[in-house]
mmCIF file of C-alpha atoms in Angstrom:
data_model
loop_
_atom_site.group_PDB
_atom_site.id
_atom_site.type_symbol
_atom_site.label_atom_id
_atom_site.label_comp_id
_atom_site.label_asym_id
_atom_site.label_seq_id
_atom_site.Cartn_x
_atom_site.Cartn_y
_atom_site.Cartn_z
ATOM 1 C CA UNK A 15 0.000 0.000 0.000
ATOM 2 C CA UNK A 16 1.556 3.508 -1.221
ATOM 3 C CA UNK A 17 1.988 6.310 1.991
ATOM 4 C CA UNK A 18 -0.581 8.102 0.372
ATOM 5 C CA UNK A 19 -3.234 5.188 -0.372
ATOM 6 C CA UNK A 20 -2.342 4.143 3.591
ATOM 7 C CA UNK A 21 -2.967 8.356 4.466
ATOM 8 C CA UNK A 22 -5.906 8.562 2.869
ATOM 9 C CA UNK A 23 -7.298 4.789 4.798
ATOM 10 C CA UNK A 24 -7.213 6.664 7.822
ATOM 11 C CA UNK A 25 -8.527 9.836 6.960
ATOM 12 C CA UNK A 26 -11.450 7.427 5.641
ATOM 13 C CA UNK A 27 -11.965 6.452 9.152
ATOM 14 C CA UNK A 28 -11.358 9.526 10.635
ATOM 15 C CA UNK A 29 -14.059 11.047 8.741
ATOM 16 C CA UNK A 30 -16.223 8.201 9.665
ATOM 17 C CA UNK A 31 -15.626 8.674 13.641
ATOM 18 C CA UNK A 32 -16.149 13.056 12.716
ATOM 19 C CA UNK A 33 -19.618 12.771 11.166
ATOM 20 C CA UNK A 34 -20.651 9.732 13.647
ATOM 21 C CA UNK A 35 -19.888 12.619 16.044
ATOM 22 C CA UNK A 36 -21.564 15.673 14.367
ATOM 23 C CA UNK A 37 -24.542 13.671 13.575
ATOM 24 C CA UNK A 38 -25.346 12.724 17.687
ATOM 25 C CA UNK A 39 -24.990 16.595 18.036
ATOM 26 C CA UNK A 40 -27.640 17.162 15.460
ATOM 27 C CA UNK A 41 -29.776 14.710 17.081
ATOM 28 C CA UNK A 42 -28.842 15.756 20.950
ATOM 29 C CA UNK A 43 -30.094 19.327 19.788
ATOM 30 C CA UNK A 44 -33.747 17.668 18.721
ATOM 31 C CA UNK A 45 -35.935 20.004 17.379
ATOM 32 C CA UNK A 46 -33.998 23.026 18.775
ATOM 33 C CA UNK A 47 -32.911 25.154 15.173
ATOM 34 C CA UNK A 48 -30.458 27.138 16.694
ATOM 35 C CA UNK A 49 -28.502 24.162 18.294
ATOM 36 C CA UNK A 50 -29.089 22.109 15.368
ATOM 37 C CA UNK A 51 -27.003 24.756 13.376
ATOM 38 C CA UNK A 52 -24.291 24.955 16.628
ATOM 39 C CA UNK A 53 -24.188 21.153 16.566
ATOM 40 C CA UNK A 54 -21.041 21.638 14.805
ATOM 41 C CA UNK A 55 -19.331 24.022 17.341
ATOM 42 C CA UNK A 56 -20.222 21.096 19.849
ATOM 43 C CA UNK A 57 -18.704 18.510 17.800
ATOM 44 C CA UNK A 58 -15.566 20.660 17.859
ATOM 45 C CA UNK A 59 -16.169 21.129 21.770
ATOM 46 C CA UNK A 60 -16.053 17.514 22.755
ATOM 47 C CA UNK A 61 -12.998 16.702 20.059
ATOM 48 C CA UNK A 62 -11.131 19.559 22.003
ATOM 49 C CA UNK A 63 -12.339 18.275 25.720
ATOM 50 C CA UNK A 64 -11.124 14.661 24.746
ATOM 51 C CA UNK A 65 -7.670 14.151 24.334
ATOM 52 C CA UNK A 66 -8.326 10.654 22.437
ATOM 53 C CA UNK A 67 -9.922 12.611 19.788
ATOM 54 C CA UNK A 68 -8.143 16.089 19.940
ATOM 55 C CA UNK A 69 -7.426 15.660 15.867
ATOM 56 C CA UNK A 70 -10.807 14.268 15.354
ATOM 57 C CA UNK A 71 -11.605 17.554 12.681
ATOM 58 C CA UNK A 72 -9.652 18.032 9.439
ATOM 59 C CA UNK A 73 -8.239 21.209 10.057
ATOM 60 C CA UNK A 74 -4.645 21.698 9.706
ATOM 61 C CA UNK A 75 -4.376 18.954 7.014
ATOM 62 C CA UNK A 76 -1.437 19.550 4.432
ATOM 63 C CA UNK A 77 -3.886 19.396 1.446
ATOM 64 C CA UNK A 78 -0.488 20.730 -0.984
ATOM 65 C CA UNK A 79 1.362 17.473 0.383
ATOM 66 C CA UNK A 80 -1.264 14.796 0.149
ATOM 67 C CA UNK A 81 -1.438 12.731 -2.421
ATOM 68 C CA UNK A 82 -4.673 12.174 -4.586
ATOM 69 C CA UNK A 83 -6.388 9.245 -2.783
ATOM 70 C CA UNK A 84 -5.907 11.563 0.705
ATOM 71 C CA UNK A 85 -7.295 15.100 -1.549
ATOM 72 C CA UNK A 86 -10.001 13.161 -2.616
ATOM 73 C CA UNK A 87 -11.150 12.417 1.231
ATOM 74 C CA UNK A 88 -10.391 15.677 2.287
ATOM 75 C CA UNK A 89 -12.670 17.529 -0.973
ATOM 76 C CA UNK A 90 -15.634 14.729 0.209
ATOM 77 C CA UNK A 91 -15.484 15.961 4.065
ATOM 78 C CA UNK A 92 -15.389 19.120 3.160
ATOM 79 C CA UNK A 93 -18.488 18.912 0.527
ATOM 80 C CA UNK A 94 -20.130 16.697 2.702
ATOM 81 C CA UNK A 95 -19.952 18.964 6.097
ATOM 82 C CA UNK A 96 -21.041 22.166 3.659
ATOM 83 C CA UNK A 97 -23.747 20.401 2.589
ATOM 84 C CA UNK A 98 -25.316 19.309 6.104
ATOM 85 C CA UNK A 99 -24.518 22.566 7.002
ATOM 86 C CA UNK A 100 -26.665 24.196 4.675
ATOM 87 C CA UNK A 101 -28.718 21.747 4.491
ATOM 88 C CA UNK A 102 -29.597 22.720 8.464
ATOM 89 C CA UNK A 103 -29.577 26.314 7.733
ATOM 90 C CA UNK A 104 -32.858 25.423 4.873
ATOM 91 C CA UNK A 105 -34.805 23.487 7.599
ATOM 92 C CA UNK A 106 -34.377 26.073 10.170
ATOM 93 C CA UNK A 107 -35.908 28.910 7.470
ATOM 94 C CA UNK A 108 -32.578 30.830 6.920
ATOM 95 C CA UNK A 109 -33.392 33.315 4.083
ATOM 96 C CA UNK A 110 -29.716 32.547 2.553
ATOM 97 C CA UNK A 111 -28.619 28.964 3.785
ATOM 98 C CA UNK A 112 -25.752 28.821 1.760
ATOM 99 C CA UNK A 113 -23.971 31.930 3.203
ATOM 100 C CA UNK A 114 -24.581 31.172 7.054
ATOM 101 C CA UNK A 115 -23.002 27.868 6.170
ATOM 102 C CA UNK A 116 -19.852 28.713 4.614
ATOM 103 C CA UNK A 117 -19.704 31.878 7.401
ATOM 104 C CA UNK A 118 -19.720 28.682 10.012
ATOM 105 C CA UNK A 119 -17.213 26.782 8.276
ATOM 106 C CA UNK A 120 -15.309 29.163 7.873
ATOM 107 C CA UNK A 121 -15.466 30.216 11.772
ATOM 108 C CA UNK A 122 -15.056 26.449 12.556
ATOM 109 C CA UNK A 123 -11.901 26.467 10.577
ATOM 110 C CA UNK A 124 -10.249 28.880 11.533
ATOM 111 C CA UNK A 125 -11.293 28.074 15.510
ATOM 112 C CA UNK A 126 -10.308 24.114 14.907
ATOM 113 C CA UNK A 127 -7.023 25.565 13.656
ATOM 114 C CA UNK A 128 -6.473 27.949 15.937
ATOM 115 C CA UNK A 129 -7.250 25.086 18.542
ATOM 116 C CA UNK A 130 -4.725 22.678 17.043
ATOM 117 C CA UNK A 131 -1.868 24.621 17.254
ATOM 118 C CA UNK A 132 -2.115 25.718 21.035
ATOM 119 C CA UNK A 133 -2.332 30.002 19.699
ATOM 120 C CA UNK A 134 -5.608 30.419 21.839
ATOM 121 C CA UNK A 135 -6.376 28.047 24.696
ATOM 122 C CA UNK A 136 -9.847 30.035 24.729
ATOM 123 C CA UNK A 137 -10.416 29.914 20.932
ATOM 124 C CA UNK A 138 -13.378 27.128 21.131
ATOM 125 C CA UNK A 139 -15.723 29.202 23.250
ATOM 126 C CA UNK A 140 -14.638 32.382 21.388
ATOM 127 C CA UNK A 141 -15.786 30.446 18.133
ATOM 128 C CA UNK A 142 -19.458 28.608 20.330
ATOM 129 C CA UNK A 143 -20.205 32.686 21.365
ATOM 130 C CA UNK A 144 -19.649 34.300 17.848
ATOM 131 C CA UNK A 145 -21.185 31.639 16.661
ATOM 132 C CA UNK A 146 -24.513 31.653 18.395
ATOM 133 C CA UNK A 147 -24.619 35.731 17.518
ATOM 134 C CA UNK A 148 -24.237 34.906 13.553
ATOM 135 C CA UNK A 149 -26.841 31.779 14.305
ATOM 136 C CA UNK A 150 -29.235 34.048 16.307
ATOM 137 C CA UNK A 151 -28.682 37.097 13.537
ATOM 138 C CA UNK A 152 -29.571 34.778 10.360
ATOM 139 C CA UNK A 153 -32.424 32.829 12.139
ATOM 140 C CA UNK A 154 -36.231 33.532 10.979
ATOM 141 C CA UNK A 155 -38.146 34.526 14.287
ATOM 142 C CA UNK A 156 -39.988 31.774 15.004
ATOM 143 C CA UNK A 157 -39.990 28.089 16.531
ATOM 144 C CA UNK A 158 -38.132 27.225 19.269
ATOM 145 C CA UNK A 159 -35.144 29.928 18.881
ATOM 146 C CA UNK A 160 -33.557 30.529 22.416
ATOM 147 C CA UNK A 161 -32.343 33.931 23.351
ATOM 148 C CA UNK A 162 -28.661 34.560 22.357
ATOM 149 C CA UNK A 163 -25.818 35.043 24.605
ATOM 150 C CA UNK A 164 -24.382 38.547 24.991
#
């Protein structure tokens, strides 16, 4: 088996164990739209909390060094977790789905790399609170939306 074939075996599984996690976030938050869409925030909580699964997100991955097999995991999480994303954002009535989603990612990101490489212990909670404000802001008034931390 080539490095990168091997590589992109256990990103396989790591993905697995990442959306086995997201998904009992989603599911945890019930029928709650604003912690449906933070379900992802949580995922990255408990990876952080747990040091068994501290690399448990894909951020920080050398996408320039991997090899094709390991690229083509990497593009698949990444389509995949857009498309839940957005994909929660519709359900819960978000005028533009699309854009809250890739706003999240995009915090997620940045907080799961920030997280990674020790430059802000407090960067997880930072991410949960700006998150909930962007969540809160996009969110349709209506259902069971809680208020939103200060």
């Amino acid at each position: 088996m080539t490095g990168d074939r091997l590589f992109a075996a256990y990103l396989e599984g790591r993905e697995v164990r990442w959306h086995a996690l997201y998904e009992r976030e989603i599911a945890k938050a019930g029928n709650d739209r604003q912690a449906r869409l933070l379900a992802l925030f949580e995922t990255l909580r408990v990876c952080t909390d747990d040091p068994g699964l501290t690399d448990c997100t894909f951020a920080g991955i050398p996408t320039e060094t991997a090899g094709p097999f390991s690229r083509r995991i990497i593009l698949r999480h990444e389509i995949t977790l857009r498309s839940r994303m957005a994909g929660l954002a519709a359900e819960a009535g978000v005028p533009d789905p699309d854009v809250l989603a890739e706003n999240l990612l995009t915090l997620f990101r940045t907080a799961a790399l920030l997280h990674r490489t020790g430059a802000r212990p407090a960067v997880v909670a930072e991410a949960v609170s700006t998150a909930s404000r962007l969540v809160g802001t996009a969110l349709p008034a209506r259902g069971t939306l809680h208020p939103v931390p200060a």
